PDB file of C-alpha atoms in Angstrom:
ATOM      1  CA  ASP A   1    -115.121 148.184-226.766  1.00  0.00           C
ATOM      2  CA  VAL A   2    -117.811 147.228-228.645  1.00  0.00           C
ATOM      3  CA  LYS A   3    -120.150 144.613-227.278  1.00  0.00           C
ATOM      4  CA  VAL A   4    -122.203 142.400-229.533  1.00  0.00           C
ATOM      5  CA  THR A   5    -123.638 139.528-227.440  1.00  0.00           C
ATOM      6  CA  GLN A   6    -126.490 136.777-228.906  1.00  0.00           C
ATOM      7  CA  SER A   7    -128.596 135.056-226.627  1.00  0.00           C
ATOM      8  CA  SER A   8    -127.504 131.552-226.859  1.00  0.00           C
ATOM      9  CA  ARG A   9    -123.991 130.168-227.748  1.00  0.00           C
ATOM     10  CA  TYR A  10    -125.833 126.474-228.420  1.00  0.00           C
ATOM     11  CA  LEU A  11    -129.450 125.681-229.255  1.00  0.00           C
ATOM     12  CA  VAL A  12    -131.186 122.071-230.429  1.00  0.00           C
ATOM     13  CA  LYS A  13    -134.776 122.627-231.483  1.00  0.00           C
ATOM     14  CA  ARG A  14    -137.261 120.051-233.499  1.00  0.00           C
ATOM     15  CA  THR A  15    -138.134 120.623-236.818  1.00  0.00           C
ATOM     16  CA  GLY A  16    -141.609 122.745-236.877  1.00  0.00           C
ATOM     17  CA  GLU A  17    -140.595 124.914-233.720  1.00  0.00           C
ATOM     18  CA  LYS A  18    -140.685 128.215-234.141  1.00  0.00           C
ATOM     19  CA  VAL A  19    -137.270 129.785-233.312  1.00  0.00           C
ATOM     20  CA  PHE A  20    -136.083 132.954-232.092  1.00  0.00           C
ATOM     21  CA  LEU A  21    -132.162 134.206-231.982  1.00  0.00           C
ATOM     22  CA  GLU A  22    -131.604 137.406-230.042  1.00  0.00           C
ATOM     23  CA  CYS A  23    -128.583 140.115-230.328  1.00  0.00           C
ATOM     24  CA  VAL A  24    -127.908 142.768-228.514  1.00  0.00           C
ATOM     25  CA  GLN A  25    -125.282 145.500-229.212  1.00  0.00           C
ATOM     26  CA  ASP A  26    -124.491 148.393-226.531  1.00  0.00           C
ATOM     27  CA  MET A  27    -122.854 151.044-228.698  1.00  0.00           C
ATOM     28  CA  ASP A  28    -125.867 152.538-230.548  1.00  0.00           C
ATOM     29  CA  HIS A  29    -125.034 150.936-233.843  1.00  0.00           C
ATOM     30  CA  GLU A  30    -127.462 151.979-236.707  1.00  0.00           C
ATOM     31  CA  ASN A  31    -127.175 148.599-238.919  1.00  0.00           C
ATOM     32  CA  MET A  32    -127.541 145.552-237.719  1.00  0.00           C
ATOM     33  CA  PHE A  33    -127.011 142.052-239.641  1.00  0.00           C
ATOM     34  CA  TRP A  34    -127.501 138.263-239.502  1.00  0.00           C
ATOM     35  CA  TYR A  35    -125.661 135.813-241.262  1.00  0.00           C
ATOM     36  CA  ARG A  36    -125.438 132.088-241.398  1.00  0.00           C
ATOM     37  CA  GLN A  37    -122.133 130.272-241.497  1.00  0.00           C
ATOM     38  CA  ASP A  38    -121.518 127.271-243.223  1.00  0.00           C
ATOM     39  CA  PRO A  39    -118.163 125.340-243.671  1.00  0.00           C
ATOM     40  CA  GLY A  40    -116.853 125.864-247.499  1.00  0.00           C
ATOM     41  CA  LEU A  41    -119.747 128.767-247.843  1.00  0.00           C
ATOM     42  CA  GLY A  42    -118.194 131.645-245.649  1.00  0.00           C
ATOM     43  CA  LEU A  43    -120.739 133.747-244.258  1.00  0.00           C
ATOM     44  CA  ARG A  44    -123.727 134.429-246.252  1.00  0.00           C
ATOM     45  CA  LEU A  45    -125.954 137.804-245.248  1.00  0.00           C
ATOM     46  CA  ILE A  46    -129.750 136.157-244.266  1.00  0.00           C
ATOM     47  CA  TYR A  47    -131.351 140.130-243.647  1.00  0.00           C
ATOM     48  CA  PHE A  48    -130.027 143.415-242.155  1.00  0.00           C
ATOM     49  CA  SER A  49    -131.457 146.405-240.731  1.00  0.00           C
ATOM     50  CA  TYR A  50    -130.651 150.102-241.076  1.00  0.00           C
ATOM     51  CA  ASP A  51    -133.280 151.507-238.462  1.00  0.00           C
ATOM     52  CA  VAL A  52    -135.768 150.516-235.856  1.00  0.00           C
ATOM     53  CA  LYS A  53    -138.704 148.731-237.324  1.00  0.00           C
ATOM     54  CA  MET A  54    -136.683 148.878-241.278  1.00  0.00           C
ATOM     55  CA  LYS A  55    -135.376 145.940-242.364  1.00  0.00           C
ATOM     56  CA  GLU A  56    -134.304 144.653-245.697  1.00  0.00           C
ATOM     57  CA  LYS A  57    -133.155 141.154-247.267  1.00  0.00           C
ATOM     58  CA  GLY A  58    -129.806 139.679-248.059  1.00  0.00           C
ATOM     59  CA  ASP A  59    -129.001 137.129-250.357  1.00  0.00           C
ATOM     60  CA  ILE A  60    -130.674 133.884-248.494  1.00  0.00           C
ATOM     61  CA  PRO A  61    -133.870 135.324-246.612  1.00  0.00           C
ATOM     62  CA  GLU A  62    -135.801 132.357-247.146  1.00  0.00           C
ATOM     63  CA  GLY A  63    -137.422 130.479-244.267  1.00  0.00           C
ATOM     64  CA  TYR A  64    -136.279 133.656-242.207  1.00  0.00           C
ATOM     65  CA  SER A  65    -138.029 136.668-240.761  1.00  0.00           C
ATOM     66  CA  VAL A  66    -136.367 139.426-238.852  1.00  0.00           C
ATOM     67  CA  SER A  67    -137.759 142.076-235.994  1.00  0.00           C
ATOM     68  CA  ARG A  68    -136.167 145.454-234.926  1.00  0.00           C
ATOM     69  CA  GLU A  69    -138.165 146.551-232.317  1.00  0.00           C
ATOM     70  CA  LYS A  70    -135.597 148.661-230.439  1.00  0.00           C
ATOM     71  CA  LYS A  71    -132.159 150.249-231.808  1.00  0.00           C
ATOM     72  CA  GLU A  72    -130.188 147.897-229.964  1.00  0.00           C
ATOM     73  CA  ARG A  73    -132.066 144.346-230.553  1.00  0.00           C
ATOM     74  CA  PHE A  74    -132.239 142.531-233.955  1.00  0.00           C
ATOM     75  CA  SER A  75    -133.771 139.367-233.700  1.00  0.00           C
ATOM     76  CA  LEU A  76    -134.022 136.127-236.221  1.00  0.00           C
ATOM     77  CA  ILE A  77    -136.992 134.356-236.591  1.00  0.00           C
ATOM     78  CA  LEU A  78    -137.232 130.929-237.815  1.00  0.00           C
ATOM     79  CA  GLU A  79    -140.875 130.613-238.245  1.00  0.00           C
ATOM     80  CA  SER A  80    -140.676 126.937-238.951  1.00  0.00           C
ATOM     81  CA  ALA A  81    -137.233 125.248-238.115  1.00  0.00           C
ATOM     82  CA  SER A  82    -136.160 122.691-240.748  1.00  0.00           C
ATOM     83  CA  THR A  83    -133.017 120.697-240.869  1.00  0.00           C
ATOM     84  CA  ASN A  84    -131.438 122.710-243.691  1.00  0.00           C
ATOM     85  CA  GLN A  85    -131.292 125.499-240.977  1.00  0.00           C
ATOM     86  CA  THR A  86    -128.975 123.725-238.926  1.00  0.00           C
ATOM     87  CA  SER A  87    -126.003 126.496-238.965  1.00  0.00           C
ATOM     88  CA  MET A  88    -124.025 128.899-237.207  1.00  0.00           C
ATOM     89  CA  TYR A  89    -125.862 132.035-237.107  1.00  0.00           C
ATOM     90  CA  LEU A  90    -123.904 135.019-236.657  1.00  0.00           C
ATOM     91  CA  CYS A  91    -125.063 138.912-235.634  1.00  0.00           C
ATOM     92  CA  ALA A  92    -123.156 141.945-236.451  1.00  0.00           C
ATOM     93  CA  SER A  93    -123.622 145.870-236.473  1.00  0.00           C
ATOM     94  CA  THR A  94    -121.593 148.807-237.779  1.00  0.00           C
ATOM     95  CA  VAL A  95    -121.648 152.590-236.429  1.00  0.00           C
ATOM     96  CA  SER A  96    -123.686 154.051-239.186  1.00  0.00           C
ATOM     97  CA  PRO A  97    -124.534 153.044-243.128  1.00  0.00           C
ATOM     98  CA  ARG A  98    -121.342 154.671-244.128  1.00  0.00           C
ATOM     99  CA  GLN A  99    -119.701 152.793-241.917  1.00  0.00           C
ATOM    100  CA  TYR A 100    -117.614 149.766-243.145  1.00  0.00           C
ATOM    101  CA  GLU A 101    -115.967 147.683-240.109  1.00  0.00           C
ATOM    102  CA  GLN A 102    -118.955 145.166-238.938  1.00  0.00           C
ATOM    103  CA  TYR A 103    -118.462 143.629-235.318  1.00  0.00           C
ATOM    104  CA  PHE A 104    -119.430 140.521-234.565  1.00  0.00           C
ATOM    105  CA  GLY A 105    -121.083 138.534-232.148  1.00  0.00           C
ATOM    106  CA  PRO A 106    -120.010 135.267-230.726  1.00  0.00           C
ATOM    107  CA  GLY A 107    -122.207 133.071-232.826  1.00  0.00           C
ATOM    108  CA  THR A 108    -125.175 130.908-231.916  1.00  0.00           C
ATOM    109  CA  ARG A 109    -124.868 127.261-233.488  1.00  0.00           C
ATOM    110  CA  LEU A 110    -128.277 126.022-233.907  1.00  0.00           C
ATOM    111  CA  THR A 111    -129.169 122.368-234.503  1.00  0.00           C
ATOM    112  CA  VAL A 112    -132.456 121.548-235.838  1.00  0.00           C
ATOM    113  CA  THR A 113    -133.393 117.919-235.284  1.00  0.00           C
TER     114      THR A 113
ATOM    115  CA  GLY B   1    -124.882 140.044-257.333  1.00  0.00           C
ATOM    116  CA  GLU B   2    -121.247 139.972-256.072  1.00  0.00           C
ATOM    117  CA  ASN B   3    -119.460 136.743-256.000  1.00  0.00           C
ATOM    118  CA  VAL B   4    -116.094 136.310-253.990  1.00  0.00           C
ATOM    119  CA  GLU B   5    -113.909 133.346-254.222  1.00  0.00           C
ATOM    120  CA  GLN B   6    -111.182 132.454-251.796  1.00  0.00           C
ATOM    121  CA  HIS B   7    -108.321 130.155-251.903  1.00  0.00           C
ATOM    122  CA  PRO B   8    -106.919 127.741-250.165  1.00  0.00           C
ATOM    123  CA  SER B   9    -109.607 126.644-247.980  1.00  0.00           C
ATOM    124  CA  THR B  10    -106.971 124.910-245.741  1.00  0.00           C
ATOM    125  CA  LEU B  11    -103.359 125.810-245.219  1.00  0.00           C
ATOM    126  CA  SER B  12    -100.775 124.448-242.849  1.00  0.00           C
ATOM    127  CA  VAL B  13     -97.522 126.014-242.266  1.00  0.00           C
ATOM    128  CA  GLN B  14     -94.323 125.927-240.434  1.00  0.00           C
ATOM    129  CA  GLU B  15     -93.994 128.460-237.296  1.00  0.00           C
ATOM    130  CA  GLY B  16     -91.844 131.416-238.798  1.00  0.00           C
ATOM    131  CA  ASP B  17     -92.642 130.906-242.548  1.00  0.00           C
ATOM    132  CA  SER B  18     -94.972 132.979-244.603  1.00  0.00           C
ATOM    133  CA  ALA B  19     -98.750 133.148-245.533  1.00  0.00           C
ATOM    134  CA  VAL B  20    -100.683 134.042-248.262  1.00  0.00           C
ATOM    135  CA  ILE B  21    -104.395 133.481-249.042  1.00  0.00           C
ATOM    136  CA  LYS B  22    -105.767 134.762-252.257  1.00  0.00           C
ATOM    137  CA  CYS B  23    -109.568 135.923-253.032  1.00  0.00           C
ATOM    138  CA  THR B  24    -111.076 136.697-256.834  1.00  0.00           C
ATOM    139  CA  TYR B  25    -114.120 139.145-256.610  1.00  0.00           C
ATOM    140  CA  SER B  26    -116.609 139.625-259.518  1.00  0.00           C
ATOM    141  CA  ASP B  27    -118.295 143.365-259.627  1.00  0.00           C
ATOM    142  CA  SER B  28    -116.138 145.878-260.614  1.00  0.00           C
ATOM    143  CA  ALA B  29    -118.083 148.393-258.411  1.00  0.00           C
ATOM    144  CA  SER B  30    -116.996 146.577-255.417  1.00  0.00           C
ATOM    145  CA  ASN B  31    -114.603 149.621-253.184  1.00  0.00           C
ATOM    146  CA  TYR B  32    -113.517 147.845-249.772  1.00  0.00           C
ATOM    147  CA  PHE B  33    -111.914 144.842-249.069  1.00  0.00           C
ATOM    148  CA  PRO B  34    -111.809 143.448-246.081  1.00  0.00           C
ATOM    149  CA  TRP B  35    -110.114 140.404-244.203  1.00  0.00           C
ATOM    150  CA  TYR B  36    -111.354 138.789-241.263  1.00  0.00           C
ATOM    151  CA  LYS B  37    -109.752 136.500-238.221  1.00  0.00           C
ATOM    152  CA  GLN B  38    -112.082 134.237-236.701  1.00  0.00           C
ATOM    153  CA  GLU B  39    -110.502 132.326-233.603  1.00  0.00           C
ATOM    154  CA  LEU B  40    -112.395 129.224-232.168  1.00  0.00           C
ATOM    155  CA  GLY B  41    -115.673 129.860-230.237  1.00  0.00           C
ATOM    156  CA  LYS B  42    -115.617 133.934-231.302  1.00  0.00           C
ATOM    157  CA  GLY B  43    -117.195 136.124-233.828  1.00  0.00           C
ATOM    158  CA  PRO B  44    -114.797 137.251-237.066  1.00  0.00           C
ATOM    159  CA  GLN B  45    -112.953 140.448-236.367  1.00  0.00           C
ATOM    160  CA  LEU B  46    -111.194 142.805-238.681  1.00  0.00           C
ATOM    161  CA  ILE B  47    -107.670 142.449-239.095  1.00  0.00           C
ATOM    162  CA  ILE B  48    -106.675 144.806-241.940  1.00  0.00           C
ATOM    163  CA  ASP B  49    -108.884 146.524-244.748  1.00  0.00           C
ATOM    164  CA  ILE B  50    -108.161 148.145-248.019  1.00  0.00           C
ATOM    165  CA  ARG B  51    -109.848 150.286-250.227  1.00  0.00           C
ATOM    166  CA  SER B  52    -109.815 150.399-254.143  1.00  0.00           C
ATOM    167  CA  ASN B  53    -107.315 153.284-254.400  1.00  0.00           C
ATOM    168  CA  VAL B  54    -104.411 151.704-252.636  1.00  0.00           C
ATOM    169  CA  GLY B  55    -102.569 148.828-254.243  1.00  0.00           C
ATOM    170  CA  GLU B  56    -100.923 147.670-251.038  1.00  0.00           C
ATOM    171  CA  LYS B  57    -101.580 148.333-247.319  1.00  0.00           C
ATOM    172  CA  LYS B  58     -99.283 146.530-244.387  1.00  0.00           C
ATOM    173  CA  ASP B  59     -99.470 146.530-240.432  1.00  0.00           C
ATOM    174  CA  GLN B  60     -96.704 144.681-238.761  1.00  0.00           C
ATOM    175  CA  ARG B  61     -96.649 140.969-240.060  1.00  0.00           C
ATOM    176  CA  ILE B  62     -99.456 141.205-241.834  1.00  0.00           C
ATOM    177  CA  ALA B  63    -100.079 143.154-245.392  1.00  0.00           C
ATOM    178  CA  VAL B  64    -102.716 142.796-248.141  1.00  0.00           C
ATOM    179  CA  THR B  65    -102.633 143.782-251.625  1.00  0.00           C
ATOM    180  CA  LEU B  66    -104.928 144.893-254.137  1.00  0.00           C
ATOM    181  CA  ASN B  67    -105.121 144.303-258.001  1.00  0.00           C
ATOM    182  CA  LYS B  68    -108.380 146.252-259.342  1.00  0.00           C
ATOM    183  CA  THR B  69    -107.736 145.138-262.884  1.00  0.00           C
ATOM    184  CA  ALA B  70    -107.753 141.471-262.050  1.00  0.00           C
ATOM    185  CA  LYS B  71    -110.073 142.090-259.660  1.00  0.00           C
ATOM    186  CA  HIS B  72    -107.973 140.044-256.781  1.00  0.00           C
ATOM    187  CA  PHE B  73    -106.561 140.926-253.387  1.00  0.00           C
ATOM    188  CA  SER B  74    -104.426 138.749-251.026  1.00  0.00           C
ATOM    189  CA  LEU B  75    -103.561 138.394-247.687  1.00  0.00           C
ATOM    190  CA  HIS B  76     -99.884 137.981-246.836  1.00  0.00           C
ATOM    191  CA  ILE B  77     -98.815 136.797-243.398  1.00  0.00           C
ATOM    192  CA  THR B  78     -94.734 136.675-242.509  1.00  0.00           C
ATOM    193  CA  GLU B  79     -93.173 135.278-239.543  1.00  0.00           C
ATOM    194  CA  THR B  80     -96.353 133.128-238.761  1.00  0.00           C
ATOM    195  CA  GLN B  81     -96.895 132.608-234.972  1.00  0.00           C
ATOM    196  CA  PRO B  82     -99.358 129.535-233.367  1.00  0.00           C
ATOM    197  CA  GLU B  83    -101.392 132.118-232.328  1.00  0.00           C
ATOM    198  CA  ASP B  84    -102.142 132.864-236.100  1.00  0.00           C
ATOM    199  CA  SER B  85    -103.789 130.130-236.443  1.00  0.00           C
ATOM    200  CA  ALA B  86    -107.369 130.596-237.269  1.00  0.00           C
ATOM    201  CA  VAL B  87    -110.098 130.886-239.747  1.00  0.00           C
ATOM    202  CA  TYR B  88    -109.337 134.175-242.085  1.00  0.00           C
ATOM    203  CA  PHE B  89    -112.167 135.481-244.210  1.00  0.00           C
ATOM    204  CA  CYS B  90    -112.154 137.730-247.071  1.00  0.00           C
ATOM    205  CA  ALA B  91    -114.795 140.166-248.466  1.00  0.00           C
ATOM    206  CA  ALA B  92    -115.976 142.761-250.808  1.00  0.00           C
ATOM    207  CA  ALA B  93    -118.240 145.552-249.917  1.00  0.00           C
ATOM    208  CA  ARG B  94    -120.705 147.155-251.956  1.00  0.00           C
ATOM    209  CA  TYR B  95    -122.899 150.119-251.132  1.00  0.00           C
ATOM    210  CA  ASN B  96    -127.037 150.308-251.707  1.00  0.00           C
ATOM    211  CA  ASN B  97    -129.290 152.929-250.223  1.00  0.00           C
ATOM    212  CA  ALA B  98    -128.999 151.488-246.630  1.00  0.00           C
ATOM    213  CA  GLY B  99    -125.644 150.996-245.953  1.00  0.00           C
ATOM    214  CA  ASN B 100    -122.355 148.801-246.827  1.00  0.00           C
ATOM    215  CA  MET B 101    -122.949 145.094-247.652  1.00  0.00           C
ATOM    216  CA  LEU B 102    -120.057 142.704-247.379  1.00  0.00           C
ATOM    217  CA  THR B 103    -119.852 139.366-249.389  1.00  0.00           C
ATOM    218  CA  PHE B 104    -117.786 137.143-248.198  1.00  0.00           C
ATOM    219  CA  GLY B 105    -115.099 134.607-249.480  1.00  0.00           C
ATOM    220  CA  GLY B 106    -115.937 130.817-248.370  1.00  0.00           C
ATOM    221  CA  GLY B 107    -112.682 130.822-245.717  1.00  0.00           C
ATOM    222  CA  THR B 108    -109.320 129.860-245.139  1.00  0.00           C
ATOM    223  CA  ARG B 109    -108.189 127.578-242.004  1.00  0.00           C
ATOM    224  CA  LEU B 110    -104.641 128.533-241.178  1.00  0.00           C
ATOM    225  CA  MET B 111    -102.749 126.048-239.168  1.00  0.00           C
ATOM    226  CA  VAL B 112     -99.143 127.059-237.817  1.00  0.00           C
ATOM    227  CA  LYS B 113     -97.411 123.807-236.505  1.00  0.00           C
ATOM    228  CA  PRO B 114     -94.697 124.908-233.926  1.00  0.00           C
TER     229      PRO B 114
END
């Protein structure tokens, strides 16, 4: 079974803090994705990575950055957290760029106060 | 870019009844249309998908139909059961140089009453 894990299920941070969300997949997948999930808006793509040290912006990259130093790990960074970044964050991966099915982690619910 | 709209946002049915969720998309280049189910406390999981060269696909109690001309696709669940209660997302896929990108609809919360 494919396993995608996220470092925290719940996180509470203060405005202005630097926040790291970590995602690890154990199936040697090439592509990894970060989404945020908000009620009524579905899942919106923040960033994705198709190889180590390679990244591309998704639909809503403002206020976020990412890091992929190892193939199995993809980190989402909020340089200076703001209250409008309170959301559920989901990580996903696919076997290869041509593969359609995305495997999701359980999500991290981030609250910024 | 692609825009996917999903309706209804909530759906309540009696156990045993059918449920239908509808989505429309805007980009005629999209060629793959998956449906994901998200149970409470879990990430979304693929339940069925359809490619643009197919009009209908069925897997036991669930089926998906696609109308490329009208740019809409639907999920049909028959003989609903309480364990079908979840949030369902449709999506449309487009390919860029780095891989297949999914654009998701807003989600439908399905509640199946025993």
